Coordinates of C-alpha atoms in Angstrom, one line a residue:
X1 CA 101.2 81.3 49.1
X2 CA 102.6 83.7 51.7
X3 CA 106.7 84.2 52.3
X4 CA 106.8 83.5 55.8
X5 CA 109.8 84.8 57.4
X6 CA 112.6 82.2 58.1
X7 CA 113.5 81.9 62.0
X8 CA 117.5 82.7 62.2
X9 CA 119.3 81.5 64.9
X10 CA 121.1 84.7 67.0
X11 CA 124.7 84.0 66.9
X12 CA 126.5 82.7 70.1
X13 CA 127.5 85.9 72.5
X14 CA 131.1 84.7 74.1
X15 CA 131.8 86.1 77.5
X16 CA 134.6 88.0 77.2
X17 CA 135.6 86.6 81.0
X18 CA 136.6 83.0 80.3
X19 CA 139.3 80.0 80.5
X20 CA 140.9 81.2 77.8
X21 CA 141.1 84.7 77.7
X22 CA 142.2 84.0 82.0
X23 CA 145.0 82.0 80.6
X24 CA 146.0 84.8 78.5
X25 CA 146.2 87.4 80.5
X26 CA 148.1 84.6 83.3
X27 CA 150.9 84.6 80.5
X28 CA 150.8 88.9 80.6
X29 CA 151.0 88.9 84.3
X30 CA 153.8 86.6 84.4
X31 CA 156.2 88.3 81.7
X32 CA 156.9 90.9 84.4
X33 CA 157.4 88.2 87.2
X34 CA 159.6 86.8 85.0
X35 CA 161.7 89.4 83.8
X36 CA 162.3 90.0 87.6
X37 CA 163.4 86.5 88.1
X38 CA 165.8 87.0 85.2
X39 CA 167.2 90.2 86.6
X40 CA 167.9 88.7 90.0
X41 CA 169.9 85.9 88.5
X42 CA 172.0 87.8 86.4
X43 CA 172.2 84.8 84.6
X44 CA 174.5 83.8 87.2
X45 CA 172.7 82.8 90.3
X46 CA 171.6 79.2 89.8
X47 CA 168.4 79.4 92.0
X48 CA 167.1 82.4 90.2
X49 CA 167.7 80.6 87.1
X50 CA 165.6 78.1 88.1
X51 CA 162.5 79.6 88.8
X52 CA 162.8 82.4 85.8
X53 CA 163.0 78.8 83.6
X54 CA 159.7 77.6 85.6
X55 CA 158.2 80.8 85.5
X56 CA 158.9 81.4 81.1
X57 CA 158.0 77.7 81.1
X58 CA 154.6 77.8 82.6
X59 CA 153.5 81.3 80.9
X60 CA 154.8 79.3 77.7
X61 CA 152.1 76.2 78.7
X62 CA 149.7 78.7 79.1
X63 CA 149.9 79.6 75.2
X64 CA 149.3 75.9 73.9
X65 CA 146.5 75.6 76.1
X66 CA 144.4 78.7 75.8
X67 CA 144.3 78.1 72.1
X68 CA 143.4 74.9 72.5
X69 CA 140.4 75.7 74.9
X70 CA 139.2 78.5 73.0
X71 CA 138.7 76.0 70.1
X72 CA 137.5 73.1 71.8
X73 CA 134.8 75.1 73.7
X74 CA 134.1 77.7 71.0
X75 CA 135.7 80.5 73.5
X76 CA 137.1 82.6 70.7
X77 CA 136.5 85.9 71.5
X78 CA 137.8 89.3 69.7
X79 CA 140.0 90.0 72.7
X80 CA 141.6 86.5 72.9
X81 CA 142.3 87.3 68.9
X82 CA 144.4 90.3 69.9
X83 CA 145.9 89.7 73.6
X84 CA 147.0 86.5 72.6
X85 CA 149.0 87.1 70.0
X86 CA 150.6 90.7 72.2
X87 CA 151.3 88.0 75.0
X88 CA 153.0 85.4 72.9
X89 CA 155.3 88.0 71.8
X90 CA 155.6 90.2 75.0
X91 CA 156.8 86.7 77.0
X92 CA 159.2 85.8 73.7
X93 CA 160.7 89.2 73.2
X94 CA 161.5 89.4 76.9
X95 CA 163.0 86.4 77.1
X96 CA 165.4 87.1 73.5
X97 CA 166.3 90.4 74.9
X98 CA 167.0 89.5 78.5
X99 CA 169.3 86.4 77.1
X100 CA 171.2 88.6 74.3
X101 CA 171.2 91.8 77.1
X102 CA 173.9 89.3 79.5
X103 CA 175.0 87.9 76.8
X104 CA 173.8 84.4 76.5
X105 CA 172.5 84.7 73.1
X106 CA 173.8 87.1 70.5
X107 CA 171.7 90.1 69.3
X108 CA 171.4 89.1 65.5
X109 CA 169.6 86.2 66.3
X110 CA 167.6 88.3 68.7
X111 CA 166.9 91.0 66.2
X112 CA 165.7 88.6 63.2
X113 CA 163.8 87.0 65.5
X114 CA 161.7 90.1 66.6
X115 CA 161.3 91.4 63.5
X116 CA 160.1 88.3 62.3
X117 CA 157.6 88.0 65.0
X118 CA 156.4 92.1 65.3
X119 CA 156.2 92.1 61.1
X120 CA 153.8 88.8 60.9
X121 CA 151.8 90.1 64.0
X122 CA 151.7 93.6 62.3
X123 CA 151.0 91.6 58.5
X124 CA 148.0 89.8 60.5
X125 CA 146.3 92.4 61.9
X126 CA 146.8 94.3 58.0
X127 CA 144.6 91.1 56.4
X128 CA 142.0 90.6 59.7
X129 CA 139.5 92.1 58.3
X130 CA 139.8 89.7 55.2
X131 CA 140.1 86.3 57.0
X132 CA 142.1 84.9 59.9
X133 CA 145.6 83.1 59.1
X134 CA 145.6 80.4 60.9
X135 CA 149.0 78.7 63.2
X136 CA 150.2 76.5 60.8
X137 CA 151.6 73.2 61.7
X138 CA 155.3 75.0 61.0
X139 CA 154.2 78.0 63.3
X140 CA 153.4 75.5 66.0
X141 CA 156.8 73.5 65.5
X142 CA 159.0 77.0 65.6
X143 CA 157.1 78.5 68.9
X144 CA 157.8 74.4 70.3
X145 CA 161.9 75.2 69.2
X146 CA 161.8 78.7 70.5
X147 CA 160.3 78.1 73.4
X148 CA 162.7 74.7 74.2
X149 CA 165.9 77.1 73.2
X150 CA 165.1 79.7 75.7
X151 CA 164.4 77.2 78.5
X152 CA 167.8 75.6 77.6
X153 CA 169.6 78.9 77.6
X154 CA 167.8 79.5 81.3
X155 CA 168.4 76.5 83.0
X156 CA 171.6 76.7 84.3
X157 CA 172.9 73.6 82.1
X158 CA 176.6 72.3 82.5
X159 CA 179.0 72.3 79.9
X160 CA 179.0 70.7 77.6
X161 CA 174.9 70.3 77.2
X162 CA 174.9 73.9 77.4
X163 CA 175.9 73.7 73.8
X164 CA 172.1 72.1 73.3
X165 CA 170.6 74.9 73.5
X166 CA 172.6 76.7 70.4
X167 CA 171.5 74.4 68.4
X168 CA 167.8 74.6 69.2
X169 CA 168.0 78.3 68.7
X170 CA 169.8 77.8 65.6
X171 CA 167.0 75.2 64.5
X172 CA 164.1 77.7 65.9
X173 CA 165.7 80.8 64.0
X174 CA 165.8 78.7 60.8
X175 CA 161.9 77.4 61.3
X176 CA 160.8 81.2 62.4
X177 CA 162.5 83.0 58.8
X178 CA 160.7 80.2 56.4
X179 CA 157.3 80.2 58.5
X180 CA 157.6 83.9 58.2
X181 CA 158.2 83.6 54.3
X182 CA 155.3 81.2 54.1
X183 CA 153.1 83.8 56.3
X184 CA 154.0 86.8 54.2
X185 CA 153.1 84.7 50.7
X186 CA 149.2 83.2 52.4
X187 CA 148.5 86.9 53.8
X188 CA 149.3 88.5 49.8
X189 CA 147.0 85.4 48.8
X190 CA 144.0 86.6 51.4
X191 CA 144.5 89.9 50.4
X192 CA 144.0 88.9 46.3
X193 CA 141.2 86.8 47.2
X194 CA 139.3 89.5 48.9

């Protein structure tokens, strides 16, 4: 009896140019477009306003659905890994900074919220090379709050709705500090278990 070799399968090649990775580097080409946008309002021209809250609102939509089609059509590519994460937070920290920088939105919340966000990007790319932590349900719940806080902060909202928004933000900063605790404590875990 002879050991025939075993055919192996060659593992999927994903093209780097896809839905997904498009999508991604829509949301990088709009951060610019909308940090314009924000600049022309001032945060005082309503019509500006407007269209910077479209424009944060549609790069936003385009981070809920690359993941998804990368996952659903098996488009996950070592680029989409890295950009997507950079873009997320490029269009985020924009929008934090440009809000606290005409004082809409005060810089402490601001600054935890960036050095939430840079430190768990940093902490993931630290543990890659021993797995992939995943968006967990409460990561996907505080980039929902975030993202509905800075809309509400750019719309120009009467009083007294504008208050709305506080609260969101207050809710998204509290969701964003125990996600990040719960990120820091499964990235030590993947680093044991390696």
């Amino acid at each position: 009896m002879t050991d025939e070799p075993v055919p192996v399968a060659a593992p999927r090649v994903v093209s780097l140019y896809n839905a997904a990775n498009a999508l991604t580097v829509v949301r990088l080409v709009l951060v610019p477009v909308f940090l314009a946008m924000v600049v022309a309002s001032g945060m005082t021209d309503h019509d500006w306003r407007i269209g910077a809250c479209v424009a944060f609102c549609v790069a936003s939509a385009t981070d809920f659905v690359d993941g998804w089609i990368a996952r659903k059509w098996h488009l996950v590519t070592s680029f989409g890994k890295i950009a997507d994460p950079i873009a997320d937070k490029a269009l985020t920290g924009t929008a934090l900074v440009l809000l606290s920088a005409y004082d809409a939105l005060p810089w402490w919340i601001t600054l935890l919220i960036l050095v939430r966000e840079w430190g768990i990007t940093a902490m993931r790319f630290w543990v890659i090379r021993y797995g992939v932590i995943p968006a967990s349900r409460g990561g996907k719940l505080k980039t929902g709050l975030q993202t509905l806080a800075i809309a509400w902060y750019l719309w120009p909202v009467p009083e007294p709705f504008d208050v709305v928004g506080t609260w969101v933000m207050y809710a998204a900063l509290a969701v964003t500090l125990a996600t990040g605790v719960d990120y820091v404590i499964e990235a030590f875990r993947l680093r044991r278990g390696a």
